[in-house]
Amino acid sequence: MNNASIPTTMRAAVLHGKGDLRVQDWPVPEPGQFEVLIKVMACAICGSDPTVVNRGWQALPPYGTFVPGHEYSGQIVAVGPGVPDLKVGDRVAIESHKGCGFCKNCKRGRYTICMNYGNRDAGHRHYGFTTNGGYAWYAVNHISTVYKIPDNLSYEEAALITTTACVHFALDNIGGLLGGETVAVLGPGPIGIMAVQLVKALGATKVILTGTREARLKVGQQVGADIIVDVNREDPVQVVMRETDGVGADIVIECSGGATALQQSVDMVMRGGRISLIGDSHEPSTVQLRKFVLSDMSAAGVRGEGMGDCARSLALFKAGKLTAKPLITHCFSLEDINEGFDTFINRKGGAVKVIIKPNQI
Ligand SMILES: [Zn+2]
Ligand SMILES: [Zn+2]
């Protein structure tokens, strides 16, 4: 690095134990070969962050050495050797997964399920999970995880790029979406709300969003849901069947992770329909598989935002077909990150997406 304006010490949120996130002085990392140094302008709290911080994660670095945060954007301030197409000053967002590049899955382009997960020596990186991430003034990223962002996208919105790309990738995994299809989205969290927008942008004509929180359902309606269903008042399966003349939805996107959601998905998807499972359920769930098997249904999970889908998502943002603004409800400085987590976890003030802004004091 040769930029005199980059300090050697910064502030970073370092994980010292379960639930023990401390903002402290920390060395500014240096970009190695094919890496860039990013001045982090926005880092969104993801639903998986409280798990990382409070419960731990596979291949989590030792306590006292690790900076979490994986949904971030910022400006490139230095480039390492060998970087061909990114330069100082570029506005960028990142995806969190970098595969090893040579395992069975990486060779097939499926780097988010790299067989060398967590193995740094093998070249794998999962920023904010097994490698330091974006709750800091600066972060280093491999160029395979970095995307230039369009001028019409703010850093705050760009921090949500993986929220969109994850849904894109989930659709890839069920064979895509055809124009004119009907989609049911279960769970109006950030992913569910973004799923509503994305399937609309891709040509879905009727989108039904189900959930329990009225404020979030309203946001879903604001961004394009044709029908919202408060599951405390109405049976979502009945509503979907009614709205599809008894046929069922072409696609169900399950974003809630709820115990009964998988059964509901099977009950509301049409014969031959596709079910995308995005919700990260921590509990086992029971499902009657007979209908699934005998109706030629298919289902697929999703790990992160693979297939370079961040680029396709950014193209839709650039074209004005998606917006992240209605999802962003709160912003906090890095020094107040624990208040940000509390706001996010306990959904204080109707929190949906909470953004940490490391370079805003
Ligand atoms: Zn995330
Ligand atoms: Zn791999």
Coordinates of N, CA, C and O in Angstrom, one line a residue, residues 143-261:
I143 N -10.8 -10.1 -5.0 CA -11.6 -9.5 -6.1 C -12.7 -10.4 -6.6 O -13.6 -9.8 -7.2
S144 N -12.7 -11.7 -6.4 CA -13.8 -12.5 -6.9 C -15.1 -12.2 -6.1 O -16.1 -12.6 -6.4
T145 N -14.9 -11.5 -5.0 CA -16.1 -11.1 -4.1 C -16.6 -9.7 -4.3 O -17.4 -9.2 -3.5
V146 N -15.9 -8.9 -5.2 CA -16.1 -7.5 -5.2 C -16.9 -7.1 -6.5 O -16.5 -7.6 -7.6
Y147 N -17.9 -6.3 -6.4 CA -18.7 -5.8 -7.5 C -18.8 -4.3 -7.5 O -19.1 -3.7 -6.5
K148 N -18.5 -3.7 -8.7 CA -18.7 -2.2 -8.8 C -20.2 -1.9 -8.7 O -21.0 -2.7 -9.3
I149 N -20.6 -0.8 -8.0 CA -22.0 -0.5 -7.9 C -22.3 0.7 -8.8 O -21.5 1.6 -9.0
P150 N -23.6 0.7 -9.3 CA -24.0 1.9 -10.2 C -24.1 3.2 -9.4 O -24.3 3.1 -8.1
D151 N -24.0 4.3 -10.1 CA -24.0 5.6 -9.4 C -25.3 5.9 -8.7 O -25.4 6.6 -7.8
N152 N -26.4 5.3 -9.2 CA -27.7 5.6 -8.6 C -28.0 4.8 -7.3 O -29.1 4.8 -6.8
L153 N -27.0 4.0 -6.9 CA -27.2 3.2 -5.7 C -26.4 3.7 -4.5 O -25.2 3.9 -4.7
S154 N -27.0 4.0 -3.4 CA -26.3 4.5 -2.3 C -25.6 3.3 -1.6 O -25.8 2.2 -1.9
Y155 N -24.6 3.7 -0.8 CA -23.8 2.6 -0.1 C -24.8 1.8 0.8 O -24.6 0.6 1.0
E156 N -25.7 2.5 1.4 CA -26.7 1.8 2.3 C -27.5 0.7 1.5 O -27.6 -0.4 2.0
E157 N -28.0 1.1 0.4 CA -28.7 0.2 -0.4 C -27.8 -0.9 -1.0 O -28.2 -2.1 -1.0
A158 N -26.6 -0.6 -1.4 CA -25.7 -1.5 -1.9 C -25.3 -2.6 -0.9 O -24.9 -3.7 -1.3
A159 N -25.3 -2.2 0.4 CA -25.0 -3.2 1.4 C -26.0 -4.3 1.4 O -25.8 -5.4 2.0
L160 N -27.2 -4.1 0.8 CA -28.2 -5.2 0.8 C -28.2 -6.0 -0.5 O -29.1 -6.8 -0.8
I161 N -27.1 -5.9 -1.2 CA -27.1 -6.6 -2.5 C -27.2 -8.1 -2.3 O -27.8 -8.8 -3.2
T162 N -26.6 -8.6 -1.3 CA -26.6 -10.1 -1.1 C -28.0 -10.6 -0.7 O -28.4 -11.7 -0.9
T163 N -28.8 -9.6 -0.1 CA -30.2 -10.0 0.3 C -31.0 -10.3 -1.0 O -31.8 -11.2 -1.0
T164 N -30.7 -9.5 -2.1 CA -31.3 -9.8 -3.3 C -30.7 -11.0 -4.1 O -31.4 -11.8 -4.6
A165 N -29.4 -11.0 -4.1 CA -28.7 -12.1 -4.8 C -29.0 -13.4 -4.3 O -29.0 -14.4 -5.0
C166 N -29.2 -13.5 -3.0 CA -29.5 -14.8 -2.4 C -30.8 -15.3 -2.9 O -31.0 -16.5 -3.2
V167 N -31.8 -14.4 -3.1 CA -33.1 -14.9 -3.7 C -32.9 -15.2 -5.2 O -33.5 -16.2 -5.7
H168 N -32.1 -14.5 -5.9 CA -31.8 -14.8 -7.3 C -31.2 -16.2 -7.4 O -31.6 -17.0 -8.2
F169 N -30.3 -16.5 -6.5 CA -29.6 -17.8 -6.5 C -30.6 -18.9 -6.1 O -30.6 -20.0 -6.7
A170 N -31.5 -18.6 -5.2 CA -32.5 -19.6 -4.8 C -33.4 -19.9 -5.9 O -33.8 -21.1 -6.1
L171 N -33.7 -18.9 -6.8 CA -34.5 -19.2 -8.0 C -33.7 -20.0 -9.0 O -34.3 -20.9 -9.6
D172 N -32.4 -19.7 -9.1 CA -31.6 -20.5 -10.0 C -31.7 -22.0 -9.6 O -31.8 -22.9 -10.4
N173 N -31.7 -22.2 -8.3 CA -31.7 -23.6 -7.8 C -33.0 -24.4 -8.0 O -33.0 -25.6 -7.9
I174 N -34.1 -23.6 -8.3 CA -35.3 -24.3 -8.6 C -35.6 -24.2 -10.1 O -36.7 -24.4 -10.5
G175 N -34.6 -23.8 -10.9 CA -34.8 -23.8 -12.3 C -35.4 -22.5 -12.8 O -35.8 -22.4 -14.0
G176 N -35.3 -21.4 -12.0 CA -35.7 -20.1 -12.5 C -37.2 -19.9 -12.4 O -38.0 -20.8 -11.9
L177 N -37.6 -18.7 -12.9 CA -39.0 -18.3 -12.8 C -39.5 -17.9 -14.2 O -38.7 -17.3 -15.0
L178 N -40.7 -18.3 -14.6 CA -41.2 -18.0 -15.9 C -42.1 -16.8 -15.8 O -42.9 -16.7 -14.8
G179 N -42.1 -15.9 -16.8 CA -43.1 -14.8 -16.7 C -44.5 -15.3 -16.6 O -44.9 -16.3 -17.2
G180 N -45.3 -14.6 -15.8 CA -46.7 -14.9 -15.7 C -47.0 -15.9 -14.6 O -48.1 -16.3 -14.4
E181 N -46.0 -16.4 -13.9 CA -46.2 -17.3 -12.8 C -46.7 -16.7 -11.5 O -46.5 -15.5 -11.3
T182 N -47.4 -17.5 -10.7 CA -47.9 -17.0 -9.4 C -46.9 -17.5 -8.3 O -46.5 -18.7 -8.4
V183 N -46.5 -16.6 -7.4 CA -45.6 -17.0 -6.4 C -46.1 -16.7 -5.1 O -46.6 -15.6 -4.8
A184 N -46.0 -17.6 -4.1 CA -46.3 -17.4 -2.7 C -45.0 -17.2 -2.0 O -44.1 -18.0 -2.1
V185 N -44.9 -16.1 -1.2 CA -43.7 -15.9 -0.4 C -44.1 -16.0 1.1 O -44.9 -15.3 1.5
L186 N -43.4 -16.9 1.8 CA -43.7 -17.1 3.2 C -42.7 -16.3 4.1 O -41.5 -16.7 4.0
G187 N -43.1 -15.4 4.9 CA -42.2 -14.7 5.8 C -41.8 -13.4 5.2 O -41.0 -13.3 4.3
P188 N -42.3 -12.3 5.8 CA -42.0 -10.9 5.3 C -40.8 -10.3 6.0 O -40.8 -9.1 6.3
G189 N -39.7 -11.1 6.2 CA -38.4 -10.5 6.6 C -37.7 -9.8 5.4 O -38.3 -9.8 4.3
P190 N -36.5 -9.4 5.7 CA -35.8 -8.7 4.6 C -35.7 -9.6 3.3 O -35.9 -9.1 2.2
I191 N -35.4 -10.9 3.5 CA -35.3 -11.8 2.3 C -36.7 -11.9 1.6 O -36.8 -11.8 0.4
G192 N -37.7 -12.1 2.4 CA -39.1 -12.2 1.8 C -39.5 -11.0 1.1 O -40.1 -11.1 0.0
I193 N -39.3 -9.8 1.7 CA -39.7 -8.6 1.1 C -38.9 -8.4 -0.2 O -39.4 -8.0 -1.3
M194 N -37.6 -8.7 -0.2 CA -36.8 -8.6 -1.4 C -37.3 -9.6 -2.5 O -37.3 -9.4 -3.7
A195 N -37.7 -10.8 -2.0 CA -38.2 -11.9 -2.9 C -39.4 -11.4 -3.7 O -39.6 -11.6 -4.9
V196 N -40.3 -10.7 -3.0 CA -41.5 -10.1 -3.6 C -41.1 -9.2 -4.8 O -41.6 -9.3 -5.9
Q197 N -40.2 -8.3 -4.5 CA -39.7 -7.4 -5.5 C -39.1 -8.1 -6.7 O -39.3 -7.8 -7.8
L198 N -38.2 -9.0 -6.4 CA -37.5 -9.7 -7.4 C -38.4 -10.5 -8.3 O -38.2 -10.4 -9.6
V199 N -39.3 -11.3 -7.8 CA -40.1 -12.1 -8.6 C -41.0 -11.2 -9.5 O -41.3 -11.5 -10.6
K200 N -41.4 -10.1 -8.9 CA -42.2 -9.1 -9.7 C -41.4 -8.6 -10.9 O -41.8 -8.5 -12.0
A201 N -40.1 -8.2 -10.6 CA -39.2 -7.7 -11.6 C -39.0 -8.7 -12.7 O -38.8 -8.4 -13.9
L202 N -39.0 -10.0 -12.3 CA -38.7 -11.1 -13.3 C -40.0 -11.5 -14.0 O -39.9 -12.4 -14.9
G203 N -41.1 -11.0 -13.7 CA -42.3 -11.2 -14.5 C -43.4 -12.0 -13.8 O -44.4 -12.4 -14.5
A204 N -43.3 -12.3 -12.5 CA -44.4 -12.9 -11.8 C -45.6 -12.0 -11.8 O -45.4 -10.8 -11.6
T205 N -46.8 -12.5 -12.0 CA -47.9 -11.6 -12.2 C -48.8 -11.6 -10.9 O -49.4 -10.6 -10.7
K206 N -48.7 -12.6 -10.1 CA -49.5 -12.6 -8.8 C -48.6 -13.0 -7.7 O -48.0 -14.2 -7.8
V207 N -48.3 -12.2 -6.7 CA -47.5 -12.5 -5.6 C -48.2 -12.4 -4.3 O -48.8 -11.4 -4.0
I208 N -48.2 -13.5 -3.6 CA -48.9 -13.5 -2.3 C -47.9 -13.6 -1.2 O -47.1 -14.6 -1.2
L209 N -47.9 -12.7 -0.2 CA -47.0 -12.7 0.9 C -47.7 -13.0 2.2 O -48.7 -12.4 2.5
T210 N -47.1 -14.0 2.9 CA -47.8 -14.3 4.2 C -46.9 -14.1 5.4 O -45.6 -14.2 5.2
G211 N -47.5 -13.8 6.5 CA -46.6 -13.5 7.7 C -47.5 -13.1 8.9 O -48.7 -13.1 8.8
T212 N -46.8 -12.7 10.0 CA -47.5 -12.4 11.2 C -47.5 -10.9 11.5 O -48.3 -10.4 12.3
R213 N -46.4 -10.2 11.0 CA -46.2 -8.8 11.4 C -46.8 -7.9 10.4 O -46.3 -7.8 9.3
E214 N -47.8 -7.1 10.9 CA -48.6 -6.3 9.9 C -47.6 -5.2 9.3 O -47.7 -5.0 8.1
A215 N -46.7 -4.6 10.1 CA -45.9 -3.6 9.5 C -45.0 -4.1 8.4 O -44.9 -3.5 7.4
R216 N -44.5 -5.3 8.6 CA -43.7 -5.9 7.5 C -44.5 -6.3 6.3 O -44.0 -6.2 5.2
L217 N -45.7 -6.8 6.6 CA -46.6 -7.2 5.4 C -46.9 -6.0 4.6 O -46.9 -6.0 3.4
K218 N -47.1 -4.8 5.3 CA -47.4 -3.6 4.6 C -46.2 -3.2 3.7 O -46.4 -2.6 2.6
V219 N -45.0 -3.3 4.2 CA -43.8 -3.0 3.4 C -43.8 -3.9 2.2 O -43.5 -3.5 1.1
G220 N -44.1 -5.2 2.4 CA -44.2 -6.1 1.2 C -45.2 -5.6 0.2 O -45.0 -5.7 -1.0
Q221 N -46.3 -5.1 0.7 CA -47.4 -4.6 -0.2 C -46.9 -3.4 -1.0 O -47.1 -3.2 -2.2
Q222 N -46.2 -2.5 -0.2 CA -45.6 -1.3 -0.8 C -44.6 -1.6 -2.0 O -44.6 -0.9 -2.9
V223 N -43.9 -2.7 -1.8 CA -42.9 -3.1 -2.9 C -43.5 -4.0 -3.9 O -42.7 -4.5 -4.8
G224 N -44.8 -4.3 -3.9 CA -45.3 -5.1 -5.0 C -46.2 -6.3 -4.7 O -46.7 -6.9 -5.6
A225 N -46.3 -6.8 -3.4 CA -47.1 -7.9 -3.2 C -48.6 -7.6 -3.5 O -49.1 -6.6 -3.1
D226 N -49.2 -8.5 -4.3 CA -50.6 -8.3 -4.7 C -51.5 -8.6 -3.6 O -52.6 -7.9 -3.4
I227 N -51.2 -9.6 -2.8 CA -52.0 -10.0 -1.7 C -51.2 -10.2 -0.5 O -50.1 -10.9 -0.6
I228 N -51.6 -9.7 0.7 CA -50.8 -10.0 1.9 C -51.8 -10.8 2.8 O -53.0 -10.5 2.9
V229 N -51.2 -11.7 3.5 CA -52.0 -12.6 4.4 C -51.4 -12.6 5.8 O -50.3 -13.0 6.0
D230 N -52.2 -12.1 6.7 CA -51.9 -12.2 8.1 C -52.3 -13.6 8.6 O -53.5 -13.9 8.7
V231 N -51.3 -14.5 8.9 CA -51.6 -15.9 9.1 C -52.3 -16.1 10.5 O -52.8 -17.1 10.8
N232 N -52.4 -15.0 11.3 CA -53.1 -15.1 12.6 C -54.6 -14.9 12.3 O -55.5 -15.3 13.2
R233 N -54.9 -14.4 11.2 CA -56.3 -14.1 10.8 C -56.9 -15.1 9.7 O -58.1 -15.4 9.7
E234 N -56.0 -15.4 8.8 CA -56.4 -16.3 7.7 C -55.5 -17.4 7.5 O -54.3 -17.3 7.8
D235 N -56.0 -18.5 7.0 CA -55.2 -19.7 6.6 C -54.5 -19.4 5.3 O -55.2 -19.3 4.3
P236 N -53.2 -19.3 5.3 CA -52.5 -18.9 4.1 C -52.7 -19.9 2.9 O -52.7 -19.6 1.8
V237 N -52.8 -21.2 3.3 CA -53.0 -22.2 2.3 C -54.4 -22.0 1.6 O -54.5 -22.0 0.3
Q238 N -55.4 -21.7 2.4 CA -56.7 -21.4 1.8 C -56.7 -20.2 0.9 O -57.3 -20.2 -0.2
V239 N -56.0 -19.2 1.3 CA -55.9 -17.9 0.5 C -55.2 -18.2 -0.8 O -55.7 -17.8 -1.9
V240 N -54.1 -18.9 -0.8 CA -53.3 -19.2 -2.0 C -54.2 -20.1 -2.9 O -54.3 -19.8 -4.2
M241 N -54.9 -21.1 -2.4 CA -55.8 -21.9 -3.3 C -56.9 -21.1 -3.9 O -57.2 -21.2 -5.0
R242 N -57.5 -20.2 -3.0 CA -58.6 -19.4 -3.5 C -58.1 -18.4 -4.7 O -58.7 -18.3 -5.7
E243 N -56.9 -17.9 -4.5 CA -56.4 -16.9 -5.4 C -55.8 -17.5 -6.7 O -55.5 -16.9 -7.6
T244 N -55.7 -18.9 -6.7 CA -55.2 -19.6 -7.9 C -56.3 -20.5 -8.4 O -56.0 -21.5 -9.1
D245 N -57.5 -20.2 -8.1 CA -58.7 -21.0 -8.6 C -58.5 -22.5 -8.2 O -58.8 -23.4 -9.1
G246 N -57.9 -22.8 -7.1 CA -57.8 -24.1 -6.6 C -56.6 -24.9 -7.1 O -56.4 -26.1 -6.8
V247 N -55.8 -24.2 -7.9 CA -54.6 -24.8 -8.6 C -53.4 -24.9 -7.6 O -52.7 -25.9 -7.6
G248 N -53.1 -23.8 -6.9 CA -51.9 -23.7 -6.1 C -50.9 -22.8 -6.9 O -51.0 -22.5 -8.0
A249 N -49.9 -22.3 -6.1 CA -48.9 -21.4 -6.6 C -47.9 -22.2 -7.5 O -47.6 -23.4 -7.2
D250 N -47.4 -21.6 -8.5 CA -46.3 -22.2 -9.3 C -45.1 -22.4 -8.5 O -44.4 -23.4 -8.6
I251 N -44.8 -21.4 -7.7 CA -43.6 -21.4 -6.9 C -43.9 -20.9 -5.5 O -44.7 -20.0 -5.3
V252 N -43.4 -21.6 -4.5 CA -43.4 -21.1 -3.1 C -42.0 -20.8 -2.7 O -41.1 -21.6 -2.9
I253 N -41.8 -19.6 -2.2 CA -40.5 -19.2 -1.6 C -40.6 -19.1 -0.1 O -41.3 -18.2 0.4
E254 N -40.0 -20.1 0.6 CA -40.2 -20.2 2.0 C -39.0 -19.5 2.7 O -37.9 -19.9 2.7
C255 N -39.4 -18.3 3.3 CA -38.3 -17.5 3.9 C -38.5 -17.4 5.4 O -37.8 -16.6 6.1
S256 N -39.4 -18.1 6.0 CA -39.7 -17.9 7.4 C -38.9 -18.8 8.3 O -38.6 -18.5 9.5
G257 N -38.6 -20.0 7.9 CA -37.9 -20.9 8.7 C -38.8 -21.5 9.8 O -38.3 -22.2 10.8
G258 N -40.1 -21.3 9.7 CA -41.0 -21.7 10.8 C -41.2 -23.2 10.7 O -41.0 -23.9 9.7
A259 N -41.7 -23.8 11.9 CA -41.8 -25.2 12.0 C -42.9 -25.8 11.0 O -42.7 -26.9 10.6
T260 N -43.9 -25.1 10.7 CA -45.0 -25.6 9.9 C -44.9 -25.1 8.4 O -45.7 -25.5 7.6
A261 N -43.8 -24.3 8.2 CA -43.7 -23.7 6.8 C -43.5 -24.7 5.7 O -44.1 -24.5 4.6

